[in-house]
Amino acid sequence: MRNILDFIIRHSHWAIFALLQVIAAFMLFRFNNFQGSVWFTSASEVTASATEVTSYVKRYFGLEKMNRELTARNISLMQELDYYRGLVEAANKNDVTPMLVKGKVNVIKTDSTTIVHKDAPVVMDKSFVVCPAKVVNISVRRYDNYIAIDKGKDDGVKTGMGVIGGLGIVGIVCRTSDNYSLVLPVLNSNSSISCKLARTDYFGFLKWDGGNPLVASMTDVPRHAEYEIGDTIVTSGHSTVFIEGIPVGTVSSCNDSDDNMSYTLGVNLFTDFGKLNDVFVLQLPRREELTELEKDIKY
């Protein structure tokens, strides 16, 4: 300890000199506009260079994952090409022009990872589609969120119609004006949509309990239901709002229900409501006929 103190005392003039240099530099750049701007510019350039180097390093170590994703993407594109060729052939033979809405989910498994590709098309009969629409207002942070779209009564939109996006289900029209409509989305505590496990056909109800806008729950799933983490969930078709098979999400977890009589599955939603811009409003054929038939039934 004594040697350290002796060293500091012997070289104290250097320490004082360095301290005075720091103080002088601070005063120079702090109280002189020109020198301050030079310092700021130089510091920004150094920071930008360091950030660029860091970015290159991260990008290099991420090349392996990127290559896996590109390979999966190429496989999906080849599958889509074959799919479209089949549609063209069918249309030429039967003189049918289907409505194509992006959203079908393909799961591609590689040796070390599972990649969900969500850009393959869903074939939607034109009679189901009332109109395409743009999202003009949306909330995702509330417990009861709503979406406003730019189509209303003048465009044929009615209360109770289903709404889907490019990757899957969005919600149900709950209010309309002449030129606009409000949609009750999945991200609303009052939303309850019938859905099922695509692989095994066991069904439940899609609900959202707040929190993460990318995660919901599938409730009332029978305890004997067969499922696996990663299974795809789609609409069940057990309603007059959505046809069967519209993508919803994938199973992420499983918990017992409050009464221990069923399962509640965690669902990673395909639709990212924070990026939602374009939607389609749907109406099932003969919906009014079924609604009229069921209106006097008491449950």
PDB file of C-alpha atoms in Angstrom:
ATOM      1  CA  MET A   1       0.000   0.000   0.000  1.00  0.00           C
ATOM      2  CA  ARG A   2       2.870   2.347   0.894  1.00  0.00           C
ATOM      3  CA  ASN A   3       4.513   1.706  -2.464  1.00  0.00           C
ATOM      4  CA  ILE A   4       1.283   2.625  -4.246  1.00  0.00           C
ATOM      5  CA  LEU A   5       1.045   5.892  -2.324  1.00  0.00           C
ATOM      6  CA  ASP A   6       4.691   6.691  -3.089  1.00  0.00           C
ATOM      7  CA  PHE A   7       4.049   6.034  -6.789  1.00  0.00           C
ATOM      8  CA  ILE A   8       1.004   8.351  -6.821  1.00  0.00           C
ATOM      9  CA  ILE A   9       2.938  11.105  -5.026  1.00  0.00           C
ATOM     10  CA  ARG A  10       5.900  10.838  -7.418  1.00  0.00           C
ATOM     11  CA  HIS A  11       3.650  11.055 -10.474  1.00  0.00           C
ATOM     12  CA  SER A  12       0.976  13.355  -9.099  1.00  0.00           C
ATOM     13  CA  HIS A  13       1.900  16.105 -11.546  1.00  0.00           C
ATOM     14  CA  TRP A  14       0.877  13.850 -14.434  1.00  0.00           C
ATOM     15  CA  ALA A  15      -2.484  13.145 -12.811  1.00  0.00           C
ATOM     16  CA  ILE A  16      -3.059  16.868 -12.249  1.00  0.00           C
ATOM     17  CA  PHE A  17      -2.058  17.561 -15.854  1.00  0.00           C
ATOM     18  CA  ALA A  18      -4.529  14.960 -17.204  1.00  0.00           C
ATOM     19  CA  LEU A  19      -7.339  16.316 -15.022  1.00  0.00           C
ATOM     20  CA  LEU A  20      -6.702  19.870 -16.181  1.00  0.00           C
ATOM     21  CA  GLN A  21      -6.711  18.691 -19.822  1.00  0.00           C
ATOM     22  CA  VAL A  22     -10.115  17.044 -19.344  1.00  0.00           C
ATOM     23  CA  ILE A  23     -11.526  20.183 -17.710  1.00  0.00           C
ATOM     24  CA  ALA A  24     -10.134  22.374 -20.489  1.00  0.00           C
ATOM     25  CA  ALA A  25     -11.556  20.129 -23.203  1.00  0.00           C
ATOM     26  CA  PHE A  26     -14.962  20.112 -21.507  1.00  0.00           C
ATOM     27  CA  MET A  27     -15.037  23.910 -21.263  1.00  0.00           C
ATOM     28  CA  LEU A  28     -13.808  24.276 -24.870  1.00  0.00           C
ATOM     29  CA  PHE A  29     -16.506  22.075 -26.402  1.00  0.00           C
ATOM     30  CA  ARG A  30     -19.227  23.066 -23.950  1.00  0.00           C
ATOM     31  CA  PHE A  31     -19.048  26.844 -24.281  1.00  0.00           C
ATOM     32  CA  ASN A  32     -17.913  27.272 -27.889  1.00  0.00           C
ATOM     33  CA  ASN A  33     -20.476  26.524 -30.614  1.00  0.00           C
ATOM     34  CA  PHE A  34     -18.019  25.807 -33.406  1.00  0.00           C
ATOM     35  CA  GLN A  35     -15.821  23.455 -31.391  1.00  0.00           C
ATOM     36  CA  GLY A  36     -18.928  21.826 -29.931  1.00  0.00           C
ATOM     37  CA  SER A  37     -20.369  21.119 -33.375  1.00  0.00           C
ATOM     38  CA  VAL A  38     -17.018  19.643 -34.504  1.00  0.00           C
ATOM     39  CA  TRP A  39     -16.958  17.365 -31.445  1.00  0.00           C
ATOM     40  CA  PHE A  40     -20.580  16.304 -31.967  1.00  0.00           C
ATOM     41  CA  THR A  41     -19.975  15.505 -35.636  1.00  0.00           C
ATOM     42  CA  SER A  42     -16.819  13.531 -34.915  1.00  0.00           C
ATOM     43  CA  ALA A  43     -18.477  11.611 -32.075  1.00  0.00           C
ATOM     44  CA  SER A  44     -21.447  10.790 -34.305  1.00  0.00           C
ATOM     45  CA  GLU A  45     -19.138   9.454 -37.019  1.00  0.00           C
ATOM     46  CA  VAL A  46     -17.264   7.283 -34.532  1.00  0.00           C
ATOM     47  CA  THR A  47     -20.546   5.961 -33.095  1.00  0.00           C
ATOM     48  CA  ALA A  48     -21.907   5.238 -36.562  1.00  0.00           C
ATOM     49  CA  SER A  49     -18.728   3.377 -37.526  1.00  0.00           C
ATOM     50  CA  ALA A  50     -18.842   1.298 -34.351  1.00  0.00           C
ATOM     51  CA  THR A  51     -22.529   0.509 -34.930  1.00  0.00           C
ATOM     52  CA  GLU A  52     -21.798  -0.521 -38.523  1.00  0.00           C
ATOM     53  CA  VAL A  53     -19.025  -2.872 -37.419  1.00  0.00           C
ATOM     54  CA  THR A  54     -21.291  -4.382 -34.768  1.00  0.00           C
ATOM     55  CA  SER A  55     -24.019  -4.854 -37.360  1.00  0.00           C
ATOM     56  CA  TYR A  56     -21.629  -6.661 -39.712  1.00  0.00           C
ATOM     57  CA  VAL A  57     -20.512  -8.979 -36.904  1.00  0.00           C
ATOM     58  CA  LYS A  58     -24.095  -9.819 -35.906  1.00  0.00           C
ATOM     59  CA  ARG A  59     -25.054 -10.351 -39.541  1.00  0.00           C
ATOM     60  CA  TYR A  60     -22.146 -12.742 -40.054  1.00  0.00           C
ATOM     61  CA  PHE A  61     -23.096 -14.923 -37.076  1.00  0.00           C
ATOM     62  CA  GLY A  62     -26.721 -14.908 -38.252  1.00  0.00           C
ATOM     63  CA  LEU A  63     -25.942 -16.251 -41.741  1.00  0.00           C
ATOM     64  CA  GLU A  64     -26.632 -19.867 -40.784  1.00  0.00           C
ATOM     65  CA  LYS A  65     -30.153 -19.107 -39.599  1.00  0.00           C
ATOM     66  CA  MET A  66     -30.735 -16.878 -42.626  1.00  0.00           C
ATOM     67  CA  ASN A  67     -29.689 -19.682 -44.965  1.00  0.00           C
ATOM     68  CA  ARG A  68     -32.130 -22.082 -43.316  1.00  0.00           C
ATOM     69  CA  GLU A  69     -34.940 -19.561 -43.693  1.00  0.00           C
ATOM     70  CA  LEU A  70     -34.061 -18.893 -47.347  1.00  0.00           C
ATOM     71  CA  THR A  71     -34.048 -22.608 -48.074  1.00  0.00           C
ATOM     72  CA  ALA A  72     -37.474 -23.001 -46.459  1.00  0.00           C
ATOM     73  CA  ARG A  73     -38.733 -19.992 -48.387  1.00  0.00           C
ATOM     74  CA  ASN A  74     -37.526 -21.478 -51.685  1.00  0.00           C
ATOM     75  CA  ILE A  75     -39.307 -24.744 -50.923  1.00  0.00           C
ATOM     76  CA  SER A  76     -42.499 -22.838 -50.144  1.00  0.00           C
ATOM     77  CA  LEU A  77     -42.243 -20.839 -53.368  1.00  0.00           C
ATOM     78  CA  MET A  78     -41.925 -24.040 -55.377  1.00  0.00           C
ATOM     79  CA  GLN A  79     -44.988 -25.424 -53.595  1.00  0.00           C
ATOM     80  CA  GLU A  80     -46.901 -22.232 -54.349  1.00  0.00           C
ATOM     81  CA  LEU A  81     -45.877 -22.435 -58.012  1.00  0.00           C
ATOM     82  CA  ASP A  82     -47.264 -25.958 -58.268  1.00  0.00           C
ATOM     83  CA  TYR A  83     -50.406 -24.777 -56.442  1.00  0.00           C
ATOM     84  CA  TYR A  84     -51.032 -21.922 -58.874  1.00  0.00           C
ATOM     85  CA  ARG A  85     -50.389 -24.198 -61.847  1.00  0.00           C
ATOM     86  CA  GLY A  86     -53.087 -26.507 -60.516  1.00  0.00           C
ATOM     87  CA  LEU A  87     -55.490 -23.569 -60.147  1.00  0.00           C
ATOM     88  CA  VAL A  88     -54.845 -22.431 -63.701  1.00  0.00           C
ATOM     89  CA  GLU A  89     -55.420 -25.926 -65.050  1.00  0.00           C
ATOM     90  CA  ALA A  90     -58.632 -26.301 -63.043  1.00  0.00           C
ATOM     91  CA  ALA A  91     -59.843 -22.886 -64.191  1.00  0.00           C
ATOM     92  CA  ASN A  92     -59.135 -23.729 -67.820  1.00  0.00           C
ATOM     93  CA  LYS A  93     -61.032 -27.008 -67.547  1.00  0.00           C
ATOM     94  CA  ASN A  94     -64.005 -25.801 -65.529  1.00  0.00           C
ATOM     95  CA  ASP A  95     -64.066 -22.097 -66.448  1.00  0.00           C
ATOM     96  CA  VAL A  96     -63.866 -21.186 -62.734  1.00  0.00           C
ATOM     97  CA  THR A  97     -62.067 -18.119 -61.341  1.00  0.00           C
ATOM     98  CA  PRO A  98     -61.477 -18.522 -57.594  1.00  0.00           C
ATOM     99  CA  MET A  99     -60.805 -15.624 -55.208  1.00  0.00           C
ATOM    100  CA  LEU A 100     -57.287 -15.837 -53.752  1.00  0.00           C
ATOM    101  CA  VAL A 101     -56.661 -14.480 -50.278  1.00  0.00           C
ATOM    102  CA  LYS A 102     -53.228 -14.954 -48.731  1.00  0.00           C
ATOM    103  CA  GLY A 103     -53.277 -16.761 -45.428  1.00  0.00           C
ATOM    104  CA  LYS A 104     -52.904 -20.560 -45.556  1.00  0.00           C
ATOM    105  CA  VAL A 105     -50.176 -21.841 -43.243  1.00  0.00           C
ATOM    106  CA  ASN A 106     -47.472 -24.284 -44.310  1.00  0.00           C
ATOM    107  CA  VAL A 107     -45.101 -25.674 -41.676  1.00  0.00           C
ATOM    108  CA  ILE A 108     -41.698 -26.594 -43.071  1.00  0.00           C
ATOM    109  CA  LYS A 109     -39.404 -28.728 -40.911  1.00  0.00           C
ATOM    110  CA  THR A 110     -35.639 -28.772 -41.398  1.00  0.00           C
ATOM    111  CA  ASP A 111     -33.026 -30.744 -39.465  1.00  0.00           C
ATOM    112  CA  SER A 112     -32.582 -28.154 -36.742  1.00  0.00           C
ATOM    113  CA  THR A 113     -35.592 -25.889 -36.852  1.00  0.00           C
ATOM    114  CA  THR A 114     -39.264 -25.555 -37.703  1.00  0.00           C
ATOM    115  CA  ILE A 115     -40.226 -22.597 -39.902  1.00  0.00           C
ATOM    116  CA  VAL A 116     -43.827 -21.524 -40.301  1.00  0.00           C
ATOM    117  CA  HIS A 117     -44.412 -20.016 -43.712  1.00  0.00           C
ATOM    118  CA  LYS A 118     -47.609 -17.954 -43.746  1.00  0.00           C
ATOM    119  CA  ASP A 119     -47.752 -16.605 -47.289  1.00  0.00           C
ATOM    120  CA  ALA A 120     -49.377 -19.450 -49.231  1.00  0.00           C
ATOM    121  CA  PRO A 121     -52.839 -18.661 -50.622  1.00  0.00           C
ATOM    122  CA  VAL A 122     -56.220 -19.590 -49.228  1.00  0.00           C
ATOM    123  CA  VAL A 123     -58.803 -20.207 -51.927  1.00  0.00           C
ATOM    124  CA  MET A 124     -61.909 -18.164 -51.158  1.00  0.00           C
ATOM    125  CA  ASP A 125     -65.019 -18.435 -53.311  1.00  0.00           C
ATOM    126  CA  LYS A 126     -65.944 -15.000 -54.682  1.00  0.00           C
ATOM    127  CA  SER A 127     -69.459 -15.346 -53.269  1.00  0.00           C
ATOM    128  CA  PHE A 128     -67.969 -15.203 -49.746  1.00  0.00           C
ATOM    129  CA  VAL A 129     -66.122 -11.904 -50.213  1.00  0.00           C
ATOM    130  CA  VAL A 130     -68.259  -8.776 -49.785  1.00  0.00           C
ATOM    131  CA  CYS A 131     -65.376  -6.337 -50.301  1.00  0.00           C
ATOM    132  CA  PRO A 132     -61.732  -5.627 -49.505  1.00  0.00           C
ATOM    133  CA  ALA A 133     -61.169  -2.832 -46.985  1.00  0.00           C
ATOM    134  CA  LYS A 134     -58.444  -0.689 -45.446  1.00  0.00           C
ATOM    135  CA  VAL A 135     -57.880  -0.319 -41.717  1.00  0.00           C
ATOM    136  CA  VAL A 136     -58.256   3.373 -40.827  1.00  0.00           C
ATOM    137  CA  ASN A 137     -57.983   3.095 -37.037  1.00  0.00           C
ATOM    138  CA  ILE A 138     -56.923   0.332 -34.667  1.00  0.00           C
ATOM    139  CA  SER A 139     -56.044  -0.180 -31.006  1.00  0.00           C
ATOM    140  CA  VAL A 140     -54.061  -3.083 -29.538  1.00  0.00           C
ATOM    141  CA  ARG A 141     -53.161  -1.893 -26.024  1.00  0.00           C
ATOM    142  CA  ARG A 142     -56.621  -1.839 -24.463  1.00  0.00           C
ATOM    143  CA  TYR A 143     -58.532  -4.697 -22.885  1.00  0.00           C
ATOM    144  CA  ASP A 144     -61.407  -4.126 -25.320  1.00  0.00           C
ATOM    145  CA  ASN A 145     -59.913  -3.129 -28.661  1.00  0.00           C
ATOM    146  CA  TYR A 146     -61.702  -2.081 -31.841  1.00  0.00           C
ATOM    147  CA  ILE A 147     -60.792  -1.731 -35.516  1.00  0.00           C
ATOM    148  CA  ALA A 148     -62.283   0.828 -37.923  1.00  0.00           C
ATOM    149  CA  ILE A 149     -62.366   0.025 -41.659  1.00  0.00           C
ATOM    150  CA  ASP A 150     -63.192   2.234 -44.642  1.00  0.00           C
ATOM    151  CA  LYS A 151     -66.208   0.250 -45.927  1.00  0.00           C
ATOM    152  CA  GLY A 152     -69.789   0.443 -44.666  1.00  0.00           C
ATOM    153  CA  LYS A 153     -73.441  -0.026 -45.597  1.00  0.00           C
ATOM    154  CA  ASP A 154     -72.960   1.542 -49.030  1.00  0.00           C
ATOM    155  CA  ASP A 155     -70.443  -1.219 -49.805  1.00  0.00           C
ATOM    156  CA  GLY A 156     -72.697  -4.042 -48.602  1.00  0.00           C
ATOM    157  CA  VAL A 157     -71.105  -4.453 -45.169  1.00  0.00           C
ATOM    158  CA  LYS A 158     -73.517  -5.537 -42.423  1.00  0.00           C
ATOM    159  CA  THR A 159     -73.291  -6.229 -38.716  1.00  0.00           C
ATOM    160  CA  GLY A 160     -72.198  -9.794 -37.992  1.00  0.00           C
ATOM    161  CA  MET A 161     -69.992 -10.286 -41.048  1.00  0.00           C
ATOM    162  CA  GLY A 162     -66.582 -11.878 -40.605  1.00  0.00           C
ATOM    163  CA  VAL A 163     -63.292 -10.093 -41.290  1.00  0.00           C
ATOM    164  CA  ILE A 164     -59.983 -11.740 -42.196  1.00  0.00           C
ATOM    165  CA  GLY A 165     -56.520 -10.421 -42.983  1.00  0.00           C
ATOM    166  CA  GLY A 166     -53.676 -11.644 -45.125  1.00  0.00           C
ATOM    167  CA  LEU A 167     -52.510 -14.182 -42.526  1.00  0.00           C
ATOM    168  CA  GLY A 168     -55.776 -15.238 -40.926  1.00  0.00           C
ATOM    169  CA  ILE A 169     -58.753 -14.286 -38.808  1.00  0.00           C
ATOM    170  CA  VAL A 170     -59.290 -10.692 -37.616  1.00  0.00           C
ATOM    171  CA  GLY A 171     -62.771 -10.323 -36.103  1.00  0.00           C
ATOM    172  CA  ILE A 172     -66.482  -9.630 -36.666  1.00  0.00           C
ATOM    173  CA  VAL A 173     -68.250  -6.448 -37.820  1.00  0.00           C
ATOM    174  CA  CYS A 174     -70.178  -5.026 -34.863  1.00  0.00           C
ATOM    175  CA  ARG A 175     -71.357  -1.615 -36.099  1.00  0.00           C
ATOM    176  CA  THR A 176     -71.741   0.085 -39.486  1.00  0.00           C
ATOM    177  CA  SER A 177     -72.337   3.534 -40.947  1.00  0.00           C
ATOM    178  CA  ASP A 178     -72.727   4.475 -44.604  1.00  0.00           C
ATOM    179  CA  ASN A 179     -68.991   4.520 -45.335  1.00  0.00           C
ATOM    180  CA  TYR A 180     -67.267   2.986 -42.291  1.00  0.00           C
ATOM    181  CA  SER A 181     -67.553  -0.015 -40.001  1.00  0.00           C
ATOM    182  CA  LEU A 182     -66.306  -1.039 -36.569  1.00  0.00           C
ATOM    183  CA  VAL A 183     -64.856  -4.527 -36.166  1.00  0.00           C
ATOM    184  CA  LEU A 184     -64.806  -6.461 -32.895  1.00  0.00           C
ATOM    185  CA  PRO A 185     -61.354  -8.091 -33.218  1.00  0.00           C
ATOM    186  CA  VAL A 186     -59.925 -11.172 -31.586  1.00  0.00           C
ATOM    187  CA  LEU A 187     -58.171  -8.718 -29.219  1.00  0.00           C
ATOM    188  CA  ASN A 188     -61.386  -7.927 -27.330  1.00  0.00           C
ATOM    189  CA  SER A 189     -62.648  -9.555 -24.142  1.00  0.00           C
ATOM    190  CA  ASN A 190     -66.117  -9.925 -25.693  1.00  0.00           C
ATOM    191  CA  SER A 191     -64.824 -11.866 -28.703  1.00  0.00           C
ATOM    192  CA  SER A 192     -65.470 -15.627 -28.798  1.00  0.00           C
ATOM    193  CA  ILE A 193     -64.884 -17.473 -32.067  1.00  0.00           C
ATOM    194  CA  SER A 194     -65.346 -21.190 -32.676  1.00  0.00           C
ATOM    195  CA  CYS A 195     -62.104 -22.835 -33.813  1.00  0.00           C
ATOM    196  CA  LYS A 196     -60.499 -26.256 -33.918  1.00  0.00           C
ATOM    197  CA  LEU A 197     -57.230 -28.135 -34.123  1.00  0.00           C
ATOM    198  CA  ALA A 198     -56.622 -28.633 -37.836  1.00  0.00           C
ATOM    199  CA  ARG A 199     -54.887 -31.989 -37.397  1.00  0.00           C
ATOM    200  CA  THR A 200     -57.346 -33.706 -35.043  1.00  0.00           C
ATOM    201  CA  ASP A 201     -60.583 -31.649 -35.448  1.00  0.00           C
ATOM    202  CA  TYR A 202     -61.116 -31.099 -31.679  1.00  0.00           C
ATOM    203  CA  PHE A 203     -62.736 -27.697 -31.247  1.00  0.00           C
ATOM    204  CA  GLY A 204     -62.989 -24.914 -28.660  1.00  0.00           C
ATOM    205  CA  PHE A 205     -63.427 -21.152 -28.487  1.00  0.00           C
ATOM    206  CA  LEU A 206     -60.844 -18.493 -29.263  1.00  0.00           C
ATOM    207  CA  LYS A 207     -60.662 -15.855 -26.514  1.00  0.00           C
ATOM    208  CA  TRP A 208     -58.260 -13.094 -25.489  1.00  0.00           C
ATOM    209  CA  ASP A 209     -57.548 -12.183 -21.869  1.00  0.00           C
ATOM    210  CA  GLY A 210     -55.548  -9.010 -22.467  1.00  0.00           C
ATOM    211  CA  GLY A 211     -51.795  -8.529 -22.398  1.00  0.00           C
ATOM    212  CA  ASN A 212     -49.739  -9.741 -25.354  1.00  0.00           C
ATOM    213  CA  PRO A 213     -51.562  -8.931 -28.640  1.00  0.00           C
ATOM    214  CA  LEU A 214     -49.860 -11.880 -30.347  1.00  0.00           C
ATOM    215  CA  VAL A 215     -51.183 -14.490 -27.886  1.00  0.00           C
ATOM    216  CA  ALA A 216     -54.741 -15.700 -27.215  1.00  0.00           C
ATOM    217  CA  SER A 217     -56.377 -18.820 -25.735  1.00  0.00           C
ATOM    218  CA  MET A 218     -58.460 -21.695 -27.050  1.00  0.00           C
ATOM    219  CA  THR A 219     -60.853 -22.625 -24.241  1.00  0.00           C
ATOM    220  CA  ASP A 220     -63.219 -25.564 -23.586  1.00  0.00           C
ATOM    221  CA  VAL A 221     -60.971 -28.079 -25.337  1.00  0.00           C
ATOM    222  CA  PRO A 222     -61.978 -31.630 -24.268  1.00  0.00           C
ATOM    223  CA  ARG A 223     -59.523 -33.324 -21.922  1.00  0.00           C
ATOM    224  CA  HIS A 224     -59.288 -36.307 -24.255  1.00  0.00           C
ATOM    225  CA  ALA A 225     -58.341 -34.081 -27.202  1.00  0.00           C
ATOM    226  CA  GLU A 226     -55.194 -35.016 -29.097  1.00  0.00           C
ATOM    227  CA  TYR A 227     -52.813 -32.103 -29.660  1.00  0.00           C
ATOM    228  CA  GLU A 228     -49.150 -31.206 -29.901  1.00  0.00           C
ATOM    229  CA  ILE A 229     -47.287 -27.973 -29.319  1.00  0.00           C
ATOM    230  CA  GLY A 230     -47.058 -26.302 -32.727  1.00  0.00           C
ATOM    231  CA  ASP A 231     -50.335 -27.728 -34.060  1.00  0.00           C
ATOM    232  CA  THR A 232     -52.223 -25.339 -36.342  1.00  0.00           C
ATOM    233  CA  ILE A 233     -55.576 -23.918 -35.194  1.00  0.00           C
ATOM    234  CA  VAL A 234     -58.211 -22.884 -37.753  1.00  0.00           C
ATOM    235  CA  THR A 235     -61.841 -21.784 -37.699  1.00  0.00           C
ATOM    236  CA  SER A 236     -64.231 -24.693 -37.156  1.00  0.00           C
ATOM    237  CA  GLY A 237     -67.045 -23.588 -39.459  1.00  0.00           C
ATOM    238  CA  HIS A 238     -69.545 -24.037 -36.586  1.00  0.00           C
ATOM    239  CA  SER A 239     -71.007 -20.569 -37.097  1.00  0.00           C
ATOM    240  CA  THR A 240     -72.652 -18.320 -39.661  1.00  0.00           C
ATOM    241  CA  VAL A 241     -69.649 -15.952 -39.629  1.00  0.00           C
ATOM    242  CA  PHE A 242     -66.552 -17.858 -40.772  1.00  0.00           C
ATOM    243  CA  ILE A 243     -66.112 -20.787 -43.112  1.00  0.00           C
ATOM    244  CA  GLU A 244     -64.069 -23.755 -41.959  1.00  0.00           C
ATOM    245  CA  GLY A 245     -60.298 -23.653 -42.245  1.00  0.00           C
ATOM    246  CA  ILE A 246     -59.351 -19.973 -41.915  1.00  0.00           C
ATOM    247  CA  PRO A 247     -55.940 -19.833 -40.140  1.00  0.00           C
ATOM    248  CA  VAL A 248     -55.917 -18.675 -36.525  1.00  0.00           C
ATOM    249  CA  GLY A 249     -52.566 -19.594 -34.963  1.00  0.00           C
ATOM    250  CA  THR A 250     -50.494 -22.398 -33.444  1.00  0.00           C
ATOM    251  CA  VAL A 251     -50.638 -24.144 -30.065  1.00  0.00           C
ATOM    252  CA  SER A 252     -48.010 -22.772 -27.691  1.00  0.00           C
ATOM    253  CA  SER A 253     -49.012 -24.213 -24.297  1.00  0.00           C
ATOM    254  CA  CYS A 254     -51.674 -26.165 -22.387  1.00  0.00           C
ATOM    255  CA  ASN A 255     -53.290 -25.532 -18.984  1.00  0.00           C
ATOM    256  CA  ASP A 256     -56.247 -26.916 -17.052  1.00  0.00           C
ATOM    257  CA  SER A 257     -59.429 -24.858 -17.101  1.00  0.00           C
ATOM    258  CA  ASP A 258     -60.659 -23.267 -13.868  1.00  0.00           C
ATOM    259  CA  ASP A 259     -63.120 -26.133 -13.258  1.00  0.00           C
ATOM    260  CA  ASN A 260     -60.590 -28.817 -14.323  1.00  0.00           C
ATOM    261  CA  MET A 261     -63.152 -30.150 -16.817  1.00  0.00           C
ATOM    262  CA  SER A 262     -61.313 -29.117 -19.982  1.00  0.00           C
ATOM    263  CA  TYR A 263     -58.056 -27.732 -21.362  1.00  0.00           C
ATOM    264  CA  THR A 264     -57.142 -24.159 -22.215  1.00  0.00           C
ATOM    265  CA  LEU A 265     -54.553 -24.007 -24.992  1.00  0.00           C
ATOM    266  CA  GLY A 266     -52.258 -21.040 -25.506  1.00  0.00           C
ATOM    267  CA  VAL A 267     -52.385 -19.774 -29.099  1.00  0.00           C
ATOM    268  CA  ASN A 268     -49.723 -17.815 -30.967  1.00  0.00           C
ATOM    269  CA  LEU A 269     -51.833 -15.782 -33.395  1.00  0.00           C
ATOM    270  CA  PHE A 270     -50.867 -15.580 -37.067  1.00  0.00           C
ATOM    271  CA  THR A 271     -52.351 -12.089 -37.448  1.00  0.00           C
ATOM    272  CA  ASP A 272     -50.099  -9.325 -36.121  1.00  0.00           C
ATOM    273  CA  PHE A 273     -52.656  -6.623 -35.336  1.00  0.00           C
ATOM    274  CA  GLY A 274     -49.892  -4.052 -34.919  1.00  0.00           C
ATOM    275  CA  LYS A 275     -49.155  -4.350 -38.672  1.00  0.00           C
ATOM    276  CA  LEU A 276     -52.714  -4.825 -39.950  1.00  0.00           C
ATOM    277  CA  ASN A 277     -53.576  -2.676 -42.985  1.00  0.00           C
ATOM    278  CA  ASP A 278     -55.671  -4.651 -45.487  1.00  0.00           C
ATOM    279  CA  VAL A 279     -58.630  -6.910 -44.685  1.00  0.00           C
ATOM    280  CA  PHE A 280     -61.489  -8.723 -46.416  1.00  0.00           C
ATOM    281  CA  VAL A 281     -65.117  -8.629 -45.261  1.00  0.00           C
ATOM    282  CA  LEU A 282     -66.867 -11.995 -45.665  1.00  0.00           C
ATOM    283  CA  GLN A 283     -70.429 -13.232 -45.704  1.00  0.00           C
ATOM    284  CA  LEU A 284     -71.431 -16.878 -45.770  1.00  0.00           C
ATOM    285  CA  PRO A 285     -74.138 -17.805 -48.281  1.00  0.00           C
ATOM    286  CA  ARG A 286     -77.618 -18.319 -46.799  1.00  0.00           C
ATOM    287  CA  ARG A 287     -76.541 -16.715 -43.513  1.00  0.00           C
ATOM    288  CA  GLU A 288     -79.818 -14.782 -43.219  1.00  0.00           C
ATOM    289  CA  GLU A 289     -81.835 -17.964 -43.768  1.00  0.00           C
ATOM    290  CA  LEU A 290     -80.074 -19.790 -40.922  1.00  0.00           C
ATOM    291  CA  THR A 291     -80.292 -16.755 -38.622  1.00  0.00           C
ATOM    292  CA  GLU A 292     -84.043 -16.518 -39.252  1.00  0.00           C
ATOM    293  CA  LEU A 293     -84.438 -20.230 -38.542  1.00  0.00           C
ATOM    294  CA  GLU A 294     -82.583 -20.020 -35.219  1.00  0.00           C
ATOM    295  CA  LYS A 295     -83.931 -16.718 -33.891  1.00  0.00           C
ATOM    296  CA  ASP A 296     -86.753 -18.299 -31.849  1.00  0.00           C
ATOM    297  CA  ILE A 297     -84.596 -21.012 -30.287  1.00  0.00           C
ATOM    298  CA  LYS A 298     -84.047 -20.551 -26.570  1.00  0.00           C
ATOM    299  CA  TYR A 299     -80.876 -21.940 -25.049  1.00  0.00           C
TER     300      TYR A 299
END
